[in-house]
Coordinates of C-alpha atoms in Angstrom, one line a residue:
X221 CA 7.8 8.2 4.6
X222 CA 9.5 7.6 7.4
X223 CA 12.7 6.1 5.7
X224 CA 12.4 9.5 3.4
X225 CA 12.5 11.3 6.4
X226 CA 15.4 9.2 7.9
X227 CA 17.5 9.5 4.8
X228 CA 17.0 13.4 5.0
X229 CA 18.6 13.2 8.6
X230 CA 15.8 13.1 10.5
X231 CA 15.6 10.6 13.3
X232 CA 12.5 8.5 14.5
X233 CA 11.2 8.3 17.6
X234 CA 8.5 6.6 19.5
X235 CA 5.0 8.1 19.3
X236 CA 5.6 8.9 23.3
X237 CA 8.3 10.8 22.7
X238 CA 8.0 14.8 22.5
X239 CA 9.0 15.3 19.0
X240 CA 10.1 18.2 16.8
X241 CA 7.3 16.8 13.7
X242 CA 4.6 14.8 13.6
X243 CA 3.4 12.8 10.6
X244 CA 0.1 11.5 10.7
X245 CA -1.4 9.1 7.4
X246 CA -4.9 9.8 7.6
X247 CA -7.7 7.4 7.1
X248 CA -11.2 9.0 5.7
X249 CA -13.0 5.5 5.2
X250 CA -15.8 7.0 8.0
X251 CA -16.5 9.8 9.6
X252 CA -15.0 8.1 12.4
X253 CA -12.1 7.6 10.6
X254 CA -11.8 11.3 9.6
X255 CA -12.7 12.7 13.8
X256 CA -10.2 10.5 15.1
X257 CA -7.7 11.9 12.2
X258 CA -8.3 15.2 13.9
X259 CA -8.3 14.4 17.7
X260 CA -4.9 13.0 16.8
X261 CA -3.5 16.0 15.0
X262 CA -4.5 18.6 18.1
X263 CA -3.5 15.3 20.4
X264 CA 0.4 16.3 18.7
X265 CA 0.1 20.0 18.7
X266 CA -1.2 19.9 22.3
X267 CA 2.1 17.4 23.0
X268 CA 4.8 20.0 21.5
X269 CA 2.9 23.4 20.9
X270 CA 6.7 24.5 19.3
X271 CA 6.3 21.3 16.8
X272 CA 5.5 21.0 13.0
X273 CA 2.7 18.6 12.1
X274 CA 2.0 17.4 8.5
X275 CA -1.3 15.6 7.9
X276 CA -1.4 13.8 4.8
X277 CA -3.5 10.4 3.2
X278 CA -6.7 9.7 2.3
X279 CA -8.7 12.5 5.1
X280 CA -6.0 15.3 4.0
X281 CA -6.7 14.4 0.2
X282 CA -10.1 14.1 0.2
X283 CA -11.0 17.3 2.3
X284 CA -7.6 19.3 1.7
X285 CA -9.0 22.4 2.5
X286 CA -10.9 21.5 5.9
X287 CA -7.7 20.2 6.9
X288 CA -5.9 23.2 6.0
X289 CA -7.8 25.3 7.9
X290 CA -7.0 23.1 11.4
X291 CA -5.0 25.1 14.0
X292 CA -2.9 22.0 14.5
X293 CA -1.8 21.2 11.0
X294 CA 1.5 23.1 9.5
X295 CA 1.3 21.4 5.9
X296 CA -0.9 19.4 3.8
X297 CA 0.4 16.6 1.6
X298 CA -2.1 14.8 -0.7
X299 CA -1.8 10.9 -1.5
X300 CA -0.1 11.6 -4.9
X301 CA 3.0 14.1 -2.6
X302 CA 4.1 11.3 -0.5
X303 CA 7.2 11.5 -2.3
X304 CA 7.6 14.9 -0.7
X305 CA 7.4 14.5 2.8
X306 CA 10.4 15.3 3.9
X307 CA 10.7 17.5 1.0
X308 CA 8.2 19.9 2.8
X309 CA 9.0 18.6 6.5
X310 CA 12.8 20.4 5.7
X311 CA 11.0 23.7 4.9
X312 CA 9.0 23.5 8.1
X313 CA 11.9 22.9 10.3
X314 CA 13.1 26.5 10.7
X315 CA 16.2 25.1 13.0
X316 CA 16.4 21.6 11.2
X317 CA 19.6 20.5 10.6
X318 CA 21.1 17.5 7.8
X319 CA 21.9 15.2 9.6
X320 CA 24.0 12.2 8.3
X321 CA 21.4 9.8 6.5
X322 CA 21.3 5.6 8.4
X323 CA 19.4 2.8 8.1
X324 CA 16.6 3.2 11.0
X325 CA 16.5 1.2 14.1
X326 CA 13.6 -1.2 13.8
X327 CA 13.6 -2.2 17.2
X328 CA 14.8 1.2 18.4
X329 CA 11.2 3.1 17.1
X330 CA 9.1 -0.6 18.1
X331 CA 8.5 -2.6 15.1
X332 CA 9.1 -6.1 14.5
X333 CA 7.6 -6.8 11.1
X334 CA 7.8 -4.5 8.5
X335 CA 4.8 -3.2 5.6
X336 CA 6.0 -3.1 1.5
X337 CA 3.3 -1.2 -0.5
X338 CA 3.1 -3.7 -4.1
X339 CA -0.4 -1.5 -5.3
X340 CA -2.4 1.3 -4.6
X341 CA -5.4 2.9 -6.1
X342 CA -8.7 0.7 -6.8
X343 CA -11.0 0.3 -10.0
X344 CA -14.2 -1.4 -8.2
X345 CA -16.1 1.7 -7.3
X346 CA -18.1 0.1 -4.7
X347 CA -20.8 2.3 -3.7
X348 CA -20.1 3.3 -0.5
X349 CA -15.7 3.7 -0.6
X350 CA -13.7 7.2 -1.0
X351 CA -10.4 5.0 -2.0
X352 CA -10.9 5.4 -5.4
X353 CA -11.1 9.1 -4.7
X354 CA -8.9 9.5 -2.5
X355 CA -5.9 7.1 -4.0
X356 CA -6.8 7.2 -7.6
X357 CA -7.0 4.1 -10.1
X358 CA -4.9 0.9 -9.4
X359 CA -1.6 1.0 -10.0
X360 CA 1.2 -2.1 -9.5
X361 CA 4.7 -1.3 -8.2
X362 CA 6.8 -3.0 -10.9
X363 CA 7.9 -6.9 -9.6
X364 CA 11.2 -6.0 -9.4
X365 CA 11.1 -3.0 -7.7
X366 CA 8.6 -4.7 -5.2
X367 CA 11.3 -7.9 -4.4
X368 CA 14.0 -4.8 -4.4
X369 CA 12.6 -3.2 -1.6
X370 CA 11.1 -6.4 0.2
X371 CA 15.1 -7.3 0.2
X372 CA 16.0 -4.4 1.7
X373 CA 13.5 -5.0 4.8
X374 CA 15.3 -8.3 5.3
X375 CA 18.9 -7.2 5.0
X376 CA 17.9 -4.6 7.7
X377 CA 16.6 -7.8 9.8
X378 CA 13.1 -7.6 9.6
X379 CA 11.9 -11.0 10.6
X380 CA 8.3 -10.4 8.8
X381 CA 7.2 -8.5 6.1
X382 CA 3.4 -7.8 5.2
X383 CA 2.7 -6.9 1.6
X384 CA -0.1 -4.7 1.1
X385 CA -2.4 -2.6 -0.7
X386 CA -6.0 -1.6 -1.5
X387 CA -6.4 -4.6 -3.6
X388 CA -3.4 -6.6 -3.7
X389 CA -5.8 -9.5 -4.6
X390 CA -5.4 -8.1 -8.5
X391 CA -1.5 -7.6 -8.9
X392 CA -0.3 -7.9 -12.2
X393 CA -3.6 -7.8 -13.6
X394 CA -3.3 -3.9 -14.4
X395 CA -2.2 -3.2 -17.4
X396 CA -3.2 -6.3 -19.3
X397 CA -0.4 -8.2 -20.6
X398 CA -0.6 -10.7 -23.8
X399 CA 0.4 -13.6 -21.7
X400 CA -1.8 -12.4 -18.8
X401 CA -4.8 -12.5 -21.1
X402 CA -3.7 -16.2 -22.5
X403 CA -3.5 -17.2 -18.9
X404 CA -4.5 -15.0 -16.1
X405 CA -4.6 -17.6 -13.2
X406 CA -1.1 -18.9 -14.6
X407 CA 0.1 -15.3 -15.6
X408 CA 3.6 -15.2 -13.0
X409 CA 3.4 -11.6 -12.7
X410 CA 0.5 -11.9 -10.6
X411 CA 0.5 -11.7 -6.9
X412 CA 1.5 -15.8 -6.2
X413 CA 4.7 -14.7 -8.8
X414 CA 5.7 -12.3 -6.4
X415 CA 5.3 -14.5 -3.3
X416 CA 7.3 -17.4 -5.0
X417 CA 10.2 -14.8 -6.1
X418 CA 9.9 -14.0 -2.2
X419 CA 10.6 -17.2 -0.8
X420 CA 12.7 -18.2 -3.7
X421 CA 15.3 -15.6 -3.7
X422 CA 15.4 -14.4 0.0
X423 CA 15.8 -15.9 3.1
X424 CA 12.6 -14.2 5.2
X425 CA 11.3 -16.0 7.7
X426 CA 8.0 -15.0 7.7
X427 CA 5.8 -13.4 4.7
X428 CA 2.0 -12.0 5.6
X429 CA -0.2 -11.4 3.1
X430 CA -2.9 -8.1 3.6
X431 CA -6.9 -8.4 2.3
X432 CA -7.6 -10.0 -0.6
X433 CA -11.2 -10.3 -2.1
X434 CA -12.8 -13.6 -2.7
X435 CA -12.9 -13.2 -6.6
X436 CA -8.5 -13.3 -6.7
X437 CA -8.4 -16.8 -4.7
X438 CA -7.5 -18.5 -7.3
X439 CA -5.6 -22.3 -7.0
X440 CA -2.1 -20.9 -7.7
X441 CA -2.3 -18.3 -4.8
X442 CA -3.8 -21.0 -2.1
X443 CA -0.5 -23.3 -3.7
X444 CA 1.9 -21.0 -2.3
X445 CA 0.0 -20.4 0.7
X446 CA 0.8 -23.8 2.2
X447 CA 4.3 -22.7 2.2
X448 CA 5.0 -22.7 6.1
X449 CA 7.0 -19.6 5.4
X450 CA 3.8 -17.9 4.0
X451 CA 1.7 -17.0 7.5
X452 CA -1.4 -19.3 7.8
X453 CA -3.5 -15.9 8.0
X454 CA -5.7 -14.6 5.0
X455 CA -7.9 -11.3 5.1
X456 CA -11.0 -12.4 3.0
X457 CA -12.9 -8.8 3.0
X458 CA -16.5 -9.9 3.1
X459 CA -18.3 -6.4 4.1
X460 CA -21.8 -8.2 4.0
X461 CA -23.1 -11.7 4.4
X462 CA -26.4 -10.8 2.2
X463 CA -26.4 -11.3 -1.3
X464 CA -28.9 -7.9 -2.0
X465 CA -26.9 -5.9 0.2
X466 CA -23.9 -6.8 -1.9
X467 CA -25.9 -5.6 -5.1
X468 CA -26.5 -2.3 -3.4
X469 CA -23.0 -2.0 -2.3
X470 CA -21.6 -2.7 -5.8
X471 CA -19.1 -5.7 -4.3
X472 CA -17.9 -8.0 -7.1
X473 CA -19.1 -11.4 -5.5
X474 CA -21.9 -13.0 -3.9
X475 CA -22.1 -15.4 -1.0
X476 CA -21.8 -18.4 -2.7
X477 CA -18.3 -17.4 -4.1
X478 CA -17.1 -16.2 -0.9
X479 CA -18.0 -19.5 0.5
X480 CA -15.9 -21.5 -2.2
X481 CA -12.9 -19.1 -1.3
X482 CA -13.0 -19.9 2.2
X483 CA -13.7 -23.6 1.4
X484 CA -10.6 -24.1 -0.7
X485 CA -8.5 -22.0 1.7
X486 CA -9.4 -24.5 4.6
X487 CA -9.0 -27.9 2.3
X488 CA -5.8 -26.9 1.9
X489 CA -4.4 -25.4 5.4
X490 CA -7.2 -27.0 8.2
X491 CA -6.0 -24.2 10.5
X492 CA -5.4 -21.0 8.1
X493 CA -7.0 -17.9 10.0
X494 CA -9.8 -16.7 8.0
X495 CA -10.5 -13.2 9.4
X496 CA -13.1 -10.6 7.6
X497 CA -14.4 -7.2 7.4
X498 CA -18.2 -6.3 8.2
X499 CA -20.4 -3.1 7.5
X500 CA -23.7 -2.7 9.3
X501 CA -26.7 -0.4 8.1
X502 CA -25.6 0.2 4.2
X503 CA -29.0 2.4 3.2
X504 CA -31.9 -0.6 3.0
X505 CA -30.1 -2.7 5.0
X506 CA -33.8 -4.3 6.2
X507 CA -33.9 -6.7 9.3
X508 CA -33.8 -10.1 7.8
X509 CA -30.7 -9.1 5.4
X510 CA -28.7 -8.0 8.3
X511 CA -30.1 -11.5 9.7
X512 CA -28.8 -13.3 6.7
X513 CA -25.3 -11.4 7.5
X514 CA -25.3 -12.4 10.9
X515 CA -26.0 -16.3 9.9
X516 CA -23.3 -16.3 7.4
X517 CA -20.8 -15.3 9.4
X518 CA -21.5 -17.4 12.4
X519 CA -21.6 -20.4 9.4
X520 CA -18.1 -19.0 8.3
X521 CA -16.7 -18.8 11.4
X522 CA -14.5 -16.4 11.0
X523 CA -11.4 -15.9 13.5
X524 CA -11.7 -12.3 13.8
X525 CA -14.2 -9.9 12.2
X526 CA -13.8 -6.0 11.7
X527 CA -17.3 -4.7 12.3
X528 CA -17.9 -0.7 11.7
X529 CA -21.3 0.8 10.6
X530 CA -21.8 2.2 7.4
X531 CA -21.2 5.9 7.0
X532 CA -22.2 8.1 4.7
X533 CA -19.1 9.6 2.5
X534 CA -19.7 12.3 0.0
X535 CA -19.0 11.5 -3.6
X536 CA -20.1 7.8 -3.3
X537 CA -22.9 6.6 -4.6
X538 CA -24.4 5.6 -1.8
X539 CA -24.6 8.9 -0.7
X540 CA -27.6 9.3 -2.2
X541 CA -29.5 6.3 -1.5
X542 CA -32.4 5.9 0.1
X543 CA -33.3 3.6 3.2
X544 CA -31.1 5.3 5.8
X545 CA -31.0 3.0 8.7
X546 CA -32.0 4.7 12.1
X547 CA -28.4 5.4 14.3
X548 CA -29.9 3.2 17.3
X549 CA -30.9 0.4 14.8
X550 CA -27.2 0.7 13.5
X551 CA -26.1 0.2 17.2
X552 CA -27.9 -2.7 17.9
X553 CA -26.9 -4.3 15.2
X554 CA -23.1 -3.6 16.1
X555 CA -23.5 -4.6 19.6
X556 CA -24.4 -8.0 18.1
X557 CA -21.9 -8.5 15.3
X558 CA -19.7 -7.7 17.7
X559 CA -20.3 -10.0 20.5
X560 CA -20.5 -13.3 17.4
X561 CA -16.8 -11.8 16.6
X562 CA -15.9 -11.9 20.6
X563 CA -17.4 -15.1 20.0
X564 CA -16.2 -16.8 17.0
X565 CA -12.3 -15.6 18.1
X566 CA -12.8 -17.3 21.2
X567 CA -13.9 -20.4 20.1
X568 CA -10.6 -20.2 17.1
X569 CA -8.2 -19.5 19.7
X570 CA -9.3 -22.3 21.8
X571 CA -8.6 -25.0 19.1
X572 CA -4.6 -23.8 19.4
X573 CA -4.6 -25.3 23.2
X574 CA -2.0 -27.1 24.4
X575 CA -0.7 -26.8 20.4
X576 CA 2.7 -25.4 19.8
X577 CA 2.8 -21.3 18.2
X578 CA 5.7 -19.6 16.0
X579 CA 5.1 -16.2 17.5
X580 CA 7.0 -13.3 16.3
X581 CA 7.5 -11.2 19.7
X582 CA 6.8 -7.5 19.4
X583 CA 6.9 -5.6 22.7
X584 CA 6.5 -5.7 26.6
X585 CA 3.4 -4.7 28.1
X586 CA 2.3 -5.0 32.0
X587 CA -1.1 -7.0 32.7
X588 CA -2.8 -7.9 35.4
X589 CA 0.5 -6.1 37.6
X590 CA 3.0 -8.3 35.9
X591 CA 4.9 -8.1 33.3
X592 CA 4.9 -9.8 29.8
X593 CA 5.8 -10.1 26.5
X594 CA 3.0 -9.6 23.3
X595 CA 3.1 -10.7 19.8
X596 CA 1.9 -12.6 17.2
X597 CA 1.6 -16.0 16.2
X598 CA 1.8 -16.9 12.0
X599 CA -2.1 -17.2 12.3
X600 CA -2.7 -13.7 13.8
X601 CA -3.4 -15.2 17.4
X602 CA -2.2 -12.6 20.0
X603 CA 0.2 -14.1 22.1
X604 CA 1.8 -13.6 25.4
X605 CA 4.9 -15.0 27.7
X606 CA 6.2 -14.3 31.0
X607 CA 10.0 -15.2 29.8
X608 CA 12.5 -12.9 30.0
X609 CA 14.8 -14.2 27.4
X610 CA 12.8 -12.8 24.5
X611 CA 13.4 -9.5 22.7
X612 CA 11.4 -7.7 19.9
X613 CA 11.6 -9.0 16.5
X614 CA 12.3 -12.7 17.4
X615 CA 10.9 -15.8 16.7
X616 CA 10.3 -18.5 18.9
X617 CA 8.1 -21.3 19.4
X618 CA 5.7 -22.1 22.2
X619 CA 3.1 -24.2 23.5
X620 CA -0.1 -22.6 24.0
X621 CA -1.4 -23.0 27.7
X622 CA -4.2 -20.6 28.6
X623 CA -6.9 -18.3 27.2
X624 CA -4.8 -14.7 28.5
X625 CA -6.5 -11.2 27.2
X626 CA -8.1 -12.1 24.5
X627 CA -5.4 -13.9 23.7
X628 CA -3.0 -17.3 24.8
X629 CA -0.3 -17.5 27.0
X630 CA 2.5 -19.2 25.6
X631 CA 4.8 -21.7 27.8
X632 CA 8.5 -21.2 26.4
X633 CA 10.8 -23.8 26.6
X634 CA 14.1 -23.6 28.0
X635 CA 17.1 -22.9 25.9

């Protein structure tokens, strides 16, 4: 969108700055998700009262018409009008005018790795998720159009790029092909094709992969993987370490498989970052389940978990089930999950001490009344140096000296 927006002459700005229009993709996989959507849009109006504000993505599909009716929102644009953003954005801006169209600034509007959509849309229905509702059934942008626009991000100097999508794990799988069907875990159109046409045909130094699930670890993807150019990092989305809960939830695994994903992950790249998502208090979620969740992941050992409660979304299945767990019940159960995460990450970054880190830098940021600069290392460790040689969107390699802010400090050598 915001390249759409560039090309139309519009220029982008940092989210600090007082803008003329405010975009905001909007998340509805809570409740949480969809209040915070909100706060943010009156957060803009309240920032510019003269400016335009488009909300559009998952919130502004799936409840269009409560998102109409917000005082701070201009224009809607559902998931399947993202084409037309600036489209509509022109015929907001009463005294917009074209501008001449440029490549934007990537270090000029703060980014130093860059996101290429290769799928959207999901077909697993699990029983408590909107994204089928909200982004439709999967759908694969074509190979080639997918290295075309992955080679763009790197002739405009991108130094990472991290390919995503609601289910990445299954690219190429959707429509069938003949060959795909001989073959499937062979089948090169699939999501290792894609990273070995990556590293074969461009020069990127760095390629992240987003969440997969455990059932699309397959031996061909974890081969590519131990490419050093591939980042040692793998989102495994777990969302419950129970095997009954999973039932419930409608997930396409069980423990047991999850464990044999994360297994050959580690066999072949001892230090790969295995970090997960987990829900607390699906409906009948009873005390020795969430137990069983709690184990498991300690057992895993994951480097970083994404805990969230469930929340009750209508149009899912879950909606209606019975076995609501109580809010304060939910709470406790966070306040846990969360402290084995605080815990678990801990204990991973510690094992990177006195080890050297690629980190690619991202931006200054002032703690403890100095300055520094923060990024990330190829295994999603935050990282941190007091040099002043660095800039955003470069790569360089340091040894890791201290535990810093939930993260390591990183000794830079000398040029």
């Amino acid at each position: 969108m915001s390249r759409q927006l560039v090309d139309s002459g519009f220029e982008v700005v940092s989210q600090s700055a007082e803008a003329d229009l405010y975009v905001l993709n909007t998340c509805s996989v809570t409740h949480v998700a969809d209040a915070k959507g909100r706060q943010w849009l009156g957060g803009a109006r309240r920032k510019n009262p003269k400016a335009k504000v488009i909300a559009t993505g998952c919130y502004a599909t799936r409840a269009s018409g409560e998102v109409e009716t917000l005082e701070s929102v201009d224009a809607v644009v559902l998931n399947r009008d993202k084409g037309r953003v600036a489209e509509v954005a022109s015929a907001l801006m009463a005294e917009w005018k074209e501008g001449t169209s440029a490549t934007p600034d990537v270090r000029g509007v703060g980014r130093s790795r860059a996101f290429v959509k290769i799928q959207d849309g999901c077909n697993q229905f699990c029983a408590f998720c909107v994204i089928p509702m909200t982004r439709g059934r999967e759908f694969n942008v074509p190979l080639e159009s997918a290295l075309v626009d992955i080679r763009a991000r790197v002739d405009e100097g991108f130094n990472e790029v991290v390919i995503t999508g609601p289910q990445i794990g299954s690219y190429g799988q959707y429509p069938p092909t003949a060959e795909s069907r001989r073959d499937p875990e062979g089948y090169d159109g699939r999501l290792h094709g894609l990273i070995e046409r990556v590293l074969d045909e461009t020069d990127l130094p760095r390629l992240r992969v987003s969440s997969i699930q455990p059932q699309d670890v397959t031996p061909k993807l974890i081969e590519v993987f131990r490419n050093p150019r591939v980042c040692s990092h793998v989102h495994i989305a777990l969302q419950s370490g129970s095997d009954a809960v999973l039932e419930r939830m409608g997930r396409r695994y069980r423990v047991a498989e999850y464990s044999k994903a994360v297994r050959r992950f580690r066999e072949a790249i001892p230090q790969i970052a295995i970090t997960t998502d987990v829900m607390v208090g699906f409906p009948g979620e009873t005390p020795v389940e969430f137990e069983e969740s709690y184990r498991f992941c300690r057992e895993i050992s994951f480097a970083a978990i994404h805990v969230f409660p469930y929340s009750r979304r209508p149009g899912t299945r879950a909606y209606d089930f019975d076995g609501a767990v109580p809010d304060q019940v939910k709470r406790d159960r966070m306040g846990r999950m969360l402290a084995l995460a605080e815990q678990l990450g801990m204990e991973y970054r510690r094992a990177f001490l006195g080890n050297s880190l690629d980190v690619l830098w991202e931006e200054k940021v002032r703690l403890e009344g100095a300055e520094y600069w923060s990024g990330h290392s190829g295994n999603y460790i935050r990282a941190y140096a007091a040099g002043n040689g660095l800039a955003a969107n470069q790569i360089t390699r340091g040894i890791a000296t201290s535990e810093f802010s939930k993260g390591l400090l990183v000794d830079i050598p000398l040029p």
